[in-house]
PDB file of C-alpha atoms in Angstrom:
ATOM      1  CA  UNK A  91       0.000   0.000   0.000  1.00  0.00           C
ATOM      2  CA  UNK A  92       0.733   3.733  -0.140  1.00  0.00           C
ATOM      3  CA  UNK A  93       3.629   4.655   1.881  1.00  0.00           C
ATOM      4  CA  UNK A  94       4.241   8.094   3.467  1.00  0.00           C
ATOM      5  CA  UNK A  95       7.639   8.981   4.769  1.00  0.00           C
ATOM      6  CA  UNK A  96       8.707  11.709   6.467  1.00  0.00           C
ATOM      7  CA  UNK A  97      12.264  12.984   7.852  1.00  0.00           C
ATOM      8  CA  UNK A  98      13.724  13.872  10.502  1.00  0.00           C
ATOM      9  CA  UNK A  99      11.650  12.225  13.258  1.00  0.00           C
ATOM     10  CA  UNK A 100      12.771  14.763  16.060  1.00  0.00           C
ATOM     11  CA  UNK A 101      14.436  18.266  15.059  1.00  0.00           C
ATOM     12  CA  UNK A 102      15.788  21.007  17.890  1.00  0.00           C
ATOM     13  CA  UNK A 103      16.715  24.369  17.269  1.00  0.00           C
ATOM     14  CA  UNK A 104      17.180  27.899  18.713  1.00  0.00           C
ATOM     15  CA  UNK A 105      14.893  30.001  18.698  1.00  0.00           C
ATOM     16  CA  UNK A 106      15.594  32.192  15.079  1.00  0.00           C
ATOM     17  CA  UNK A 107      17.107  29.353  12.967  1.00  0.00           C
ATOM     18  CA  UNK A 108      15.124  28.346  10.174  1.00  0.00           C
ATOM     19  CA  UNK A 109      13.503  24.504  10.106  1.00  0.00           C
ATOM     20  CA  UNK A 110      12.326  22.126   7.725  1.00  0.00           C
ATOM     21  CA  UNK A 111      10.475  19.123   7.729  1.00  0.00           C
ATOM     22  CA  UNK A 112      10.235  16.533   4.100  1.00  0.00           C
ATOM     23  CA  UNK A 113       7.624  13.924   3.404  1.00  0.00           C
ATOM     24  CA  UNK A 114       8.005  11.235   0.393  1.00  0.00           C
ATOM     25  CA  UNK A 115       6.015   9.229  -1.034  1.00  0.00           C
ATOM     26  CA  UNK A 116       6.004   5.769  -2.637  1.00  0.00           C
ATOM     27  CA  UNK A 117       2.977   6.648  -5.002  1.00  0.00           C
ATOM     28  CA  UNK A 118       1.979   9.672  -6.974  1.00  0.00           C
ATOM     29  CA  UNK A 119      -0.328  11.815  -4.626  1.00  0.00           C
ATOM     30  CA  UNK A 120      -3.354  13.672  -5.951  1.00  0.00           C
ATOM     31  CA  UNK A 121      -2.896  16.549  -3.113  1.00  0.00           C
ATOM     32  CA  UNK A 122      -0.846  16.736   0.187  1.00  0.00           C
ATOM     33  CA  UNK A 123      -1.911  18.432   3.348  1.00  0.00           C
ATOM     34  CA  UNK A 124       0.041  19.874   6.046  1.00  0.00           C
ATOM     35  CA  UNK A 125      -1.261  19.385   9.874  1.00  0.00           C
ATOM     36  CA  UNK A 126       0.257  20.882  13.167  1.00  0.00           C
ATOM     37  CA  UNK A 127      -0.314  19.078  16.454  1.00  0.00           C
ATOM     38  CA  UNK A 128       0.513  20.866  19.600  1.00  0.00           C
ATOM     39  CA  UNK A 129       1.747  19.026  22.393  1.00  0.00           C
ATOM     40  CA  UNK A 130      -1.184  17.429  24.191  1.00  0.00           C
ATOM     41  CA  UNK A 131      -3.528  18.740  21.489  1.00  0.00           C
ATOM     42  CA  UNK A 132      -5.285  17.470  18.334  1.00  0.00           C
ATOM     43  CA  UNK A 133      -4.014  17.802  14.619  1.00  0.00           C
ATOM     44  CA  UNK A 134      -4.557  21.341  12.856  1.00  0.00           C
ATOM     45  CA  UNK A 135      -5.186  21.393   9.156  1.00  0.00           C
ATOM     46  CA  UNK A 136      -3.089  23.821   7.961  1.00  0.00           C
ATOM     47  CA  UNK A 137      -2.644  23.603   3.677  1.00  0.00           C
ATOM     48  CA  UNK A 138      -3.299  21.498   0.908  1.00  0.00           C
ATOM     49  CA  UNK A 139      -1.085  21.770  -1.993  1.00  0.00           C
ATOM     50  CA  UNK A 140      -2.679  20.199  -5.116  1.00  0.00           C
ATOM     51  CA  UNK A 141      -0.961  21.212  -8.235  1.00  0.00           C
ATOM     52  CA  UNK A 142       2.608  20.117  -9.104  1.00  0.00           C
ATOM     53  CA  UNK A 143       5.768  22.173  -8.065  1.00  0.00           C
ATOM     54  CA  UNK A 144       3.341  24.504  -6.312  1.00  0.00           C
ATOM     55  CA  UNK A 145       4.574  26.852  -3.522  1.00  0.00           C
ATOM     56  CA  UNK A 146       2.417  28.248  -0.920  1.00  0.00           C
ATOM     57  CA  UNK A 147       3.441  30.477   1.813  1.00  0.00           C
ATOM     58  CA  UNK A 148       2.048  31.491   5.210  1.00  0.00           C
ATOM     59  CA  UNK A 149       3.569  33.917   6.996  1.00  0.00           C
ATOM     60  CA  UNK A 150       6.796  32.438   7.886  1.00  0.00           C
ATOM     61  CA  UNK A 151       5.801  29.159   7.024  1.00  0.00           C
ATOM     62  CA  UNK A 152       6.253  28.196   3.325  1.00  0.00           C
ATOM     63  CA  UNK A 153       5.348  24.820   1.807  1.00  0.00           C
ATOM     64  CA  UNK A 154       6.335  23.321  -1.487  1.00  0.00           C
ATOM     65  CA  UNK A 155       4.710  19.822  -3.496  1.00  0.00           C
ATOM     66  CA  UNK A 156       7.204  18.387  -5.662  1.00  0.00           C
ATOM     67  CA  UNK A 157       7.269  18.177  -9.848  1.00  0.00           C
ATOM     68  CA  UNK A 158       6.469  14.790  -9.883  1.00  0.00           C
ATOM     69  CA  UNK A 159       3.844  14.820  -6.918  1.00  0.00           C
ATOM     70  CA  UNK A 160       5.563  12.475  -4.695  1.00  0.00           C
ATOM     71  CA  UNK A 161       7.292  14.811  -2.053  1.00  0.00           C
ATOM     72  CA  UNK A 162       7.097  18.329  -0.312  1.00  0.00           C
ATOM     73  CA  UNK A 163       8.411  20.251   2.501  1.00  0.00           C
ATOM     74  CA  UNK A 164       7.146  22.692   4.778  1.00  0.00           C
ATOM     75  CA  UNK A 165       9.983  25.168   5.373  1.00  0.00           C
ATOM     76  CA  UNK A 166       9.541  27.707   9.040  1.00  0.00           C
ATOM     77  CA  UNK A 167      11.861  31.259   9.089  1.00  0.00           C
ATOM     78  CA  UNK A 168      12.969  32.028  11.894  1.00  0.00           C
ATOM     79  CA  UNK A 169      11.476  29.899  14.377  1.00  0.00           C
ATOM     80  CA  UNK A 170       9.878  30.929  17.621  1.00  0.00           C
ATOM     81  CA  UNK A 171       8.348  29.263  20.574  1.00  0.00           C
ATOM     82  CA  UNK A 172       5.334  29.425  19.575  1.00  0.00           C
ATOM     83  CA  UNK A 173       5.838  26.646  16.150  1.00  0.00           C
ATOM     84  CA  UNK A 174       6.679  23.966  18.836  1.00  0.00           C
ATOM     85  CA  UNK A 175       4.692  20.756  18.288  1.00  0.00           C
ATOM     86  CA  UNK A 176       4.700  17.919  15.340  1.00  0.00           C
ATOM     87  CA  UNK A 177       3.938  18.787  11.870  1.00  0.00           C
ATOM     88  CA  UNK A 178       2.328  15.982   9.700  1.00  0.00           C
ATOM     89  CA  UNK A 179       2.159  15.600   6.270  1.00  0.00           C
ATOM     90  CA  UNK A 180      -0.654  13.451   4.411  1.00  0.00           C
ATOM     91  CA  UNK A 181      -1.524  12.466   1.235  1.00  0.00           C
ATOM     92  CA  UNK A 182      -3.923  11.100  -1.017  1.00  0.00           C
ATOM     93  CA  UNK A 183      -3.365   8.355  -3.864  1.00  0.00           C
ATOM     94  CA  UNK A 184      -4.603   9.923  -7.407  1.00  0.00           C
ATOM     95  CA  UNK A 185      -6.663   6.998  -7.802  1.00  0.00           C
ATOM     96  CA  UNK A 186     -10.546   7.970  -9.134  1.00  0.00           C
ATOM     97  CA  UNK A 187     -12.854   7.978  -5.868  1.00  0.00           C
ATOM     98  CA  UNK A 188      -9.778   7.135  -3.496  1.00  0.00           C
ATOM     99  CA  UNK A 189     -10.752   8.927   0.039  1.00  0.00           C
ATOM    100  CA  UNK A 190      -7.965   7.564   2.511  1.00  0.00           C
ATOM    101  CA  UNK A 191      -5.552   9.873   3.475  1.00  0.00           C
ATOM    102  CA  UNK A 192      -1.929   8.153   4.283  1.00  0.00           C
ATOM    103  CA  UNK A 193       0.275  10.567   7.403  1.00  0.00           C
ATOM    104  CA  UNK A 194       3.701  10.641   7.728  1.00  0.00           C
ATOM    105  CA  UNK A 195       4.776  10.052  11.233  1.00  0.00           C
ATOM    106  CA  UNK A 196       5.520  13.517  11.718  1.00  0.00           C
ATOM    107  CA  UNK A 197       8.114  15.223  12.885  1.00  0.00           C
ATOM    108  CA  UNK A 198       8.905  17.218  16.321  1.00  0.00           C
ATOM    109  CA  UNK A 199       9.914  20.278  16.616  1.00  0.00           C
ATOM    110  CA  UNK A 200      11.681  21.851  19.339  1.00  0.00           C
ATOM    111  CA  UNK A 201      12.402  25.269  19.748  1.00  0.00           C
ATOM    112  CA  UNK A 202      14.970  26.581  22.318  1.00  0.00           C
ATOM    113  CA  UNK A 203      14.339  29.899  23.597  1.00  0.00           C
TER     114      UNK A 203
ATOM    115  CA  UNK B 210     -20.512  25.678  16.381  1.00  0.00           C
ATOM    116  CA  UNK B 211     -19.004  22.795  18.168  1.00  0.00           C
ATOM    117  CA  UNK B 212     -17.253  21.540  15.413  1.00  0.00           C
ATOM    118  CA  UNK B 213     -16.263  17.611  16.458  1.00  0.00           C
ATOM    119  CA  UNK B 214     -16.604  16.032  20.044  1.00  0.00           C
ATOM    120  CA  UNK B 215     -15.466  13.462  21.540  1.00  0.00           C
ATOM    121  CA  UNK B 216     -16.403  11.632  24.965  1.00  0.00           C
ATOM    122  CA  UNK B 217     -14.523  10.177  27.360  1.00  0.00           C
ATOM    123  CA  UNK B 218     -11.656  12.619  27.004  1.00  0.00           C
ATOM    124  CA  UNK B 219      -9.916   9.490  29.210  1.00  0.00           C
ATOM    125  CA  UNK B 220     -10.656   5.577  29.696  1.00  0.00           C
ATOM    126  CA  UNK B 221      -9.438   2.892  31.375  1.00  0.00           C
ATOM    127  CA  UNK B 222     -10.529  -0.611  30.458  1.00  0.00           C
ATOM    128  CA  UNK B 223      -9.468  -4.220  31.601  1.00  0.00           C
ATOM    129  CA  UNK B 224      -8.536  -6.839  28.821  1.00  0.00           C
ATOM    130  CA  UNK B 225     -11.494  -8.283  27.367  1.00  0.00           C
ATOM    131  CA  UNK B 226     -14.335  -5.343  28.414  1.00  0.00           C
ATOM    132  CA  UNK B 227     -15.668  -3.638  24.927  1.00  0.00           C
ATOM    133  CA  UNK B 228     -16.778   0.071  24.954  1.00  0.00           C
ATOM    134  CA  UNK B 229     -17.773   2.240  22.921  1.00  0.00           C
ATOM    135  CA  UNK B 230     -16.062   6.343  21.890  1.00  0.00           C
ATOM    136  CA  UNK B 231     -18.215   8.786  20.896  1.00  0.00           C
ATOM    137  CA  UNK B 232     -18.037  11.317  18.023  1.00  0.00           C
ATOM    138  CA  UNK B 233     -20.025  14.090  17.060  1.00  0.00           C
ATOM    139  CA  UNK B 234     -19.700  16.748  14.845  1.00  0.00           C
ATOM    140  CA  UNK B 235     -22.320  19.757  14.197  1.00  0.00           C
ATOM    141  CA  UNK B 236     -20.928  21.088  10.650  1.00  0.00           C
ATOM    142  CA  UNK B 237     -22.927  18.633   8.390  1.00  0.00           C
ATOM    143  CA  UNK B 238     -19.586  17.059   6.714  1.00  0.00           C
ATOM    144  CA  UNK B 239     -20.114  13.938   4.806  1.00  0.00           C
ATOM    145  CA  UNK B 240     -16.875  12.292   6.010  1.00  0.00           C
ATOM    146  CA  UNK B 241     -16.057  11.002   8.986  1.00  0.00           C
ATOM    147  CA  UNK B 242     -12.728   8.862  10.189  1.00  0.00           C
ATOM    148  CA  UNK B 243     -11.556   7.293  12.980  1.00  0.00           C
ATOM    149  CA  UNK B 244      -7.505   7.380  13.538  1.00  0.00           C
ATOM    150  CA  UNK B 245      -5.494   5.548  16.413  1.00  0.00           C
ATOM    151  CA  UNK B 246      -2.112   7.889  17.265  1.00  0.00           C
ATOM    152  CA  UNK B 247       0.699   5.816  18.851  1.00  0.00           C
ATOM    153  CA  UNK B 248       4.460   7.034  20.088  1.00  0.00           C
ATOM    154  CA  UNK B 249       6.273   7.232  16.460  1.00  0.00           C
ATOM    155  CA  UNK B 250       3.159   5.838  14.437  1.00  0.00           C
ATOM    156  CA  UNK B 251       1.159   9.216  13.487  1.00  0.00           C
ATOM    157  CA  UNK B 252      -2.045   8.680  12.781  1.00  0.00           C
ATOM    158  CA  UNK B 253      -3.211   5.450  11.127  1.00  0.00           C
ATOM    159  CA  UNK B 254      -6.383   5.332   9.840  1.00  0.00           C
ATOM    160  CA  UNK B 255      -9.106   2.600  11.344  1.00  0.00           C
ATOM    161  CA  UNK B 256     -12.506   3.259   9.919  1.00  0.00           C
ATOM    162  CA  UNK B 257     -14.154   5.659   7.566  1.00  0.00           C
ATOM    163  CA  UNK B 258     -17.418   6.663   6.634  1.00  0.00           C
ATOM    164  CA  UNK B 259     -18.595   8.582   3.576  1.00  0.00           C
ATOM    165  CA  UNK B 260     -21.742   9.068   4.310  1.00  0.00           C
ATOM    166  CA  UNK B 261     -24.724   8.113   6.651  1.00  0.00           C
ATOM    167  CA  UNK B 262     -25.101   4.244   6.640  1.00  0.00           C
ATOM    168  CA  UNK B 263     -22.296   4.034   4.511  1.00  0.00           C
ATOM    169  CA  UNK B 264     -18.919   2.804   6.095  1.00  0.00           C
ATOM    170  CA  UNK B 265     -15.374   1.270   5.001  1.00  0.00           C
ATOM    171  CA  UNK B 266     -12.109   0.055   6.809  1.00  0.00           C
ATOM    172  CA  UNK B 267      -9.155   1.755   6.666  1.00  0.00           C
ATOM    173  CA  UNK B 268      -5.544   0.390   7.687  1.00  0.00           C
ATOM    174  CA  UNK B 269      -5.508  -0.849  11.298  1.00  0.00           C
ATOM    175  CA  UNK B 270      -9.849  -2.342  11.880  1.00  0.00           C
ATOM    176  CA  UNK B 271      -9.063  -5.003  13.679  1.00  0.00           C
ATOM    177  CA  UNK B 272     -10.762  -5.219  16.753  1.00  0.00           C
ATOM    178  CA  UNK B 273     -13.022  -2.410  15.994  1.00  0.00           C
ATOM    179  CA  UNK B 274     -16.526  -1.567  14.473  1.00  0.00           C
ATOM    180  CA  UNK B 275     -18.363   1.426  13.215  1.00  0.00           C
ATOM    181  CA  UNK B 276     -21.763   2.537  12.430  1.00  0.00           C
ATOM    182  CA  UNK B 277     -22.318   5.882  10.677  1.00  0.00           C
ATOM    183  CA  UNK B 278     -26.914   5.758  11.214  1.00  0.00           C
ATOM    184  CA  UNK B 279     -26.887   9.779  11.472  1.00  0.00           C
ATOM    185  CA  UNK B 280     -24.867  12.198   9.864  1.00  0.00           C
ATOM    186  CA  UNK B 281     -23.842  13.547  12.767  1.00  0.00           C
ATOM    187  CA  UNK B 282     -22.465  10.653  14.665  1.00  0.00           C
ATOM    188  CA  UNK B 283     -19.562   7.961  14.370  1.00  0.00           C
ATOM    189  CA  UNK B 284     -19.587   5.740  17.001  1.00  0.00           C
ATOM    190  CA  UNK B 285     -16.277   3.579  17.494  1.00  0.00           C
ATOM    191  CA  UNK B 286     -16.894   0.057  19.420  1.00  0.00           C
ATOM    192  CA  UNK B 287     -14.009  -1.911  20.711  1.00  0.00           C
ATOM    193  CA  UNK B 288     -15.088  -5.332  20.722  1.00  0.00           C
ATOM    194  CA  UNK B 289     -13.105  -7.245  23.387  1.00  0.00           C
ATOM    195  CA  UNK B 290     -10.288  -4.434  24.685  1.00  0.00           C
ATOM    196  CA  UNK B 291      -6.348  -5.211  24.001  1.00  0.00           C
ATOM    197  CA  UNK B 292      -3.285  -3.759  25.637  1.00  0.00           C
ATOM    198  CA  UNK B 293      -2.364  -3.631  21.891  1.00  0.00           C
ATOM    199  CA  UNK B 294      -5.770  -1.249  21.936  1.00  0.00           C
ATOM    200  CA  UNK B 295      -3.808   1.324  24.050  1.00  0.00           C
ATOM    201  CA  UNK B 296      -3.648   4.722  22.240  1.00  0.00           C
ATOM    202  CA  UNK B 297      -4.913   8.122  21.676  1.00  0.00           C
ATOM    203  CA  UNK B 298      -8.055   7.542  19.142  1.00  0.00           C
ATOM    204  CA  UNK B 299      -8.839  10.810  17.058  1.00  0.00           C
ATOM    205  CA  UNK B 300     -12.171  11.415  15.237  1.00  0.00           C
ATOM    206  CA  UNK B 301     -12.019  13.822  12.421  1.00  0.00           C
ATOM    207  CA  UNK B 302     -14.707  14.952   9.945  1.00  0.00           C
ATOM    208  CA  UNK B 303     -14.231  16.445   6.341  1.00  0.00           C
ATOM    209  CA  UNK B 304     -16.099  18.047   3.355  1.00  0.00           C
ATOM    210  CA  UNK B 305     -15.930  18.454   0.073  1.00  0.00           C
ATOM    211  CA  UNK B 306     -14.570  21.609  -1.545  1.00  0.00           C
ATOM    212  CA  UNK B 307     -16.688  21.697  -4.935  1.00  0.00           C
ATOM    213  CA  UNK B 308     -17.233  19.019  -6.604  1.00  0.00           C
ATOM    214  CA  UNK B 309     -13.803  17.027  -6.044  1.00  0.00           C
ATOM    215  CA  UNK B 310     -13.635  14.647  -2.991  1.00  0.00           C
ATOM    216  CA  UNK B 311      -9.949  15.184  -3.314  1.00  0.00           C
ATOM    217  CA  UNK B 312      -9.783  18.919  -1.974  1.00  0.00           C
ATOM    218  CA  UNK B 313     -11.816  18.126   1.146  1.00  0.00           C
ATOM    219  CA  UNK B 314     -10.080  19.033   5.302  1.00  0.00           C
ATOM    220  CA  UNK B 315     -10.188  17.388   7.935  1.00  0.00           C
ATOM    221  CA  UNK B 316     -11.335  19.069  11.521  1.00  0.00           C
ATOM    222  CA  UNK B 317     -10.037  16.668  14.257  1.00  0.00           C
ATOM    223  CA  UNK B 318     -11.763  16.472  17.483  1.00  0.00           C
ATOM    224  CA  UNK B 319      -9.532  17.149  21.025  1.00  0.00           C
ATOM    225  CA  UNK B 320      -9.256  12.705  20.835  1.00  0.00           C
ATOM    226  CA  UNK B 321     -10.420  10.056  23.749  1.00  0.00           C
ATOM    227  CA  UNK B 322      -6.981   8.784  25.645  1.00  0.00           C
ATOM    228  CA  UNK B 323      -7.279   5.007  26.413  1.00  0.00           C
ATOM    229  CA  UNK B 324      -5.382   2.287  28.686  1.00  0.00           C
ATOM    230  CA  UNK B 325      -6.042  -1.345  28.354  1.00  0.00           C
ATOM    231  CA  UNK B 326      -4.389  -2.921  31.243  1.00  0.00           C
TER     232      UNK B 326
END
């Protein structure tokens, strides 16, 4: 079956250094989505990237699906305290009707002030 | 709005008792999914519904059943509890952007934290 991966597992860094997160995947996805889970919390949708090579931005967040559709990172400036938590990526096969979304096992961010 | 609840926020349960977790969601989506979230898993997908009285499994069902009779709820029943059951269990709901099932978000709700010992 469709395979997510998604690298590093665990990331530290001071507060102010940039940080980035990659997912890959075995299959061609239709559209990717990006979720943040604070600690203790619940996952927070926070894009979808459908189109190939497209680059979204948010703020100091900026997100990027790959030409072939198989891979994208998410990409933080100048981190602060307040992007602690895992990011998750997921994605959906391009097969007609498919629904399930696959997640990467995230990755956890920690930011020291 | 409420968006999606969930109740018991926490449950403990002895090997072999079943229960059932609750989900509810107030925003009329058409999908709803049931994920288990374990220490370096993420979430793996257990049961999905696409619409009322319509349901399918995802990766991990073993052990668990869903009914989807409104559209507002998605039940989860664990038949016959496992220490393997042990997990945070999220229920998230989703709907479609136009016409394309493929641009549709999910809203998770805050998850039900459960022990089998």
């Amino acid at each position: 079956g469709q395979q997510v991966m998604q690298i590093p597992q665990y990331q530290h860094v001071q507060e102010g250094e940039d940080f980035t997160t990659y997912c890959n995947s075995s299959t061609t996805l239709s559209n990717i989505q990006w979720y943040k889970q604070r600690p203790g919390g619940h996952p927070v949708f926070l894009i979808q990237l459908v189109k190939s090579g497209e680059v979204k931005k948010q703020k100091r967040l900026t997100f990027q699906f790959g030409e072939a559709k198989k891979n994208s990172s998410l990409h933080i400036t100048a981190t602060q305290t307040t992007d602690v938590g895992t990011y998750f990526c997921a994605g959906r096969n391009s097969g007609a009707g498919s629904y399930q979304l696959t997640f990467g096992k995230g990755t956890k961010l920690s930011v020291i002030p | 709005n409420a968006g999606v609840t969930q109740t018991p926020k926490f449950q403990v349960l002895k090997t072999g008792q079943s229960m059932t977790l609750q989900c509810a969601q107030d925003m009329n989506h058409e999908y709803m999914s049931w994920y288990r979230q374990d220490p370096g898993m993420g979430l793996r997908l257990i049961h999905y519904s696409v619409g009322a009285g319509i349901t399918d499994q995802g990766e991990v069902p073993n052990g668990y059943n869903v009914s989807r009779s409104t559209t507002e709820d998605f039940p989860l029943r664990l038949l016959s509890a496992a220490p393997s059951q042990t997990s945070v269990y999220f229920c998230a709901s989703s709907t479609r952007q136009g016409a394309k099932i493929s641009t549709d978000t999910q809203y998770f709700g805050p998850g039900t934290r459960l022990t089998v010992l």
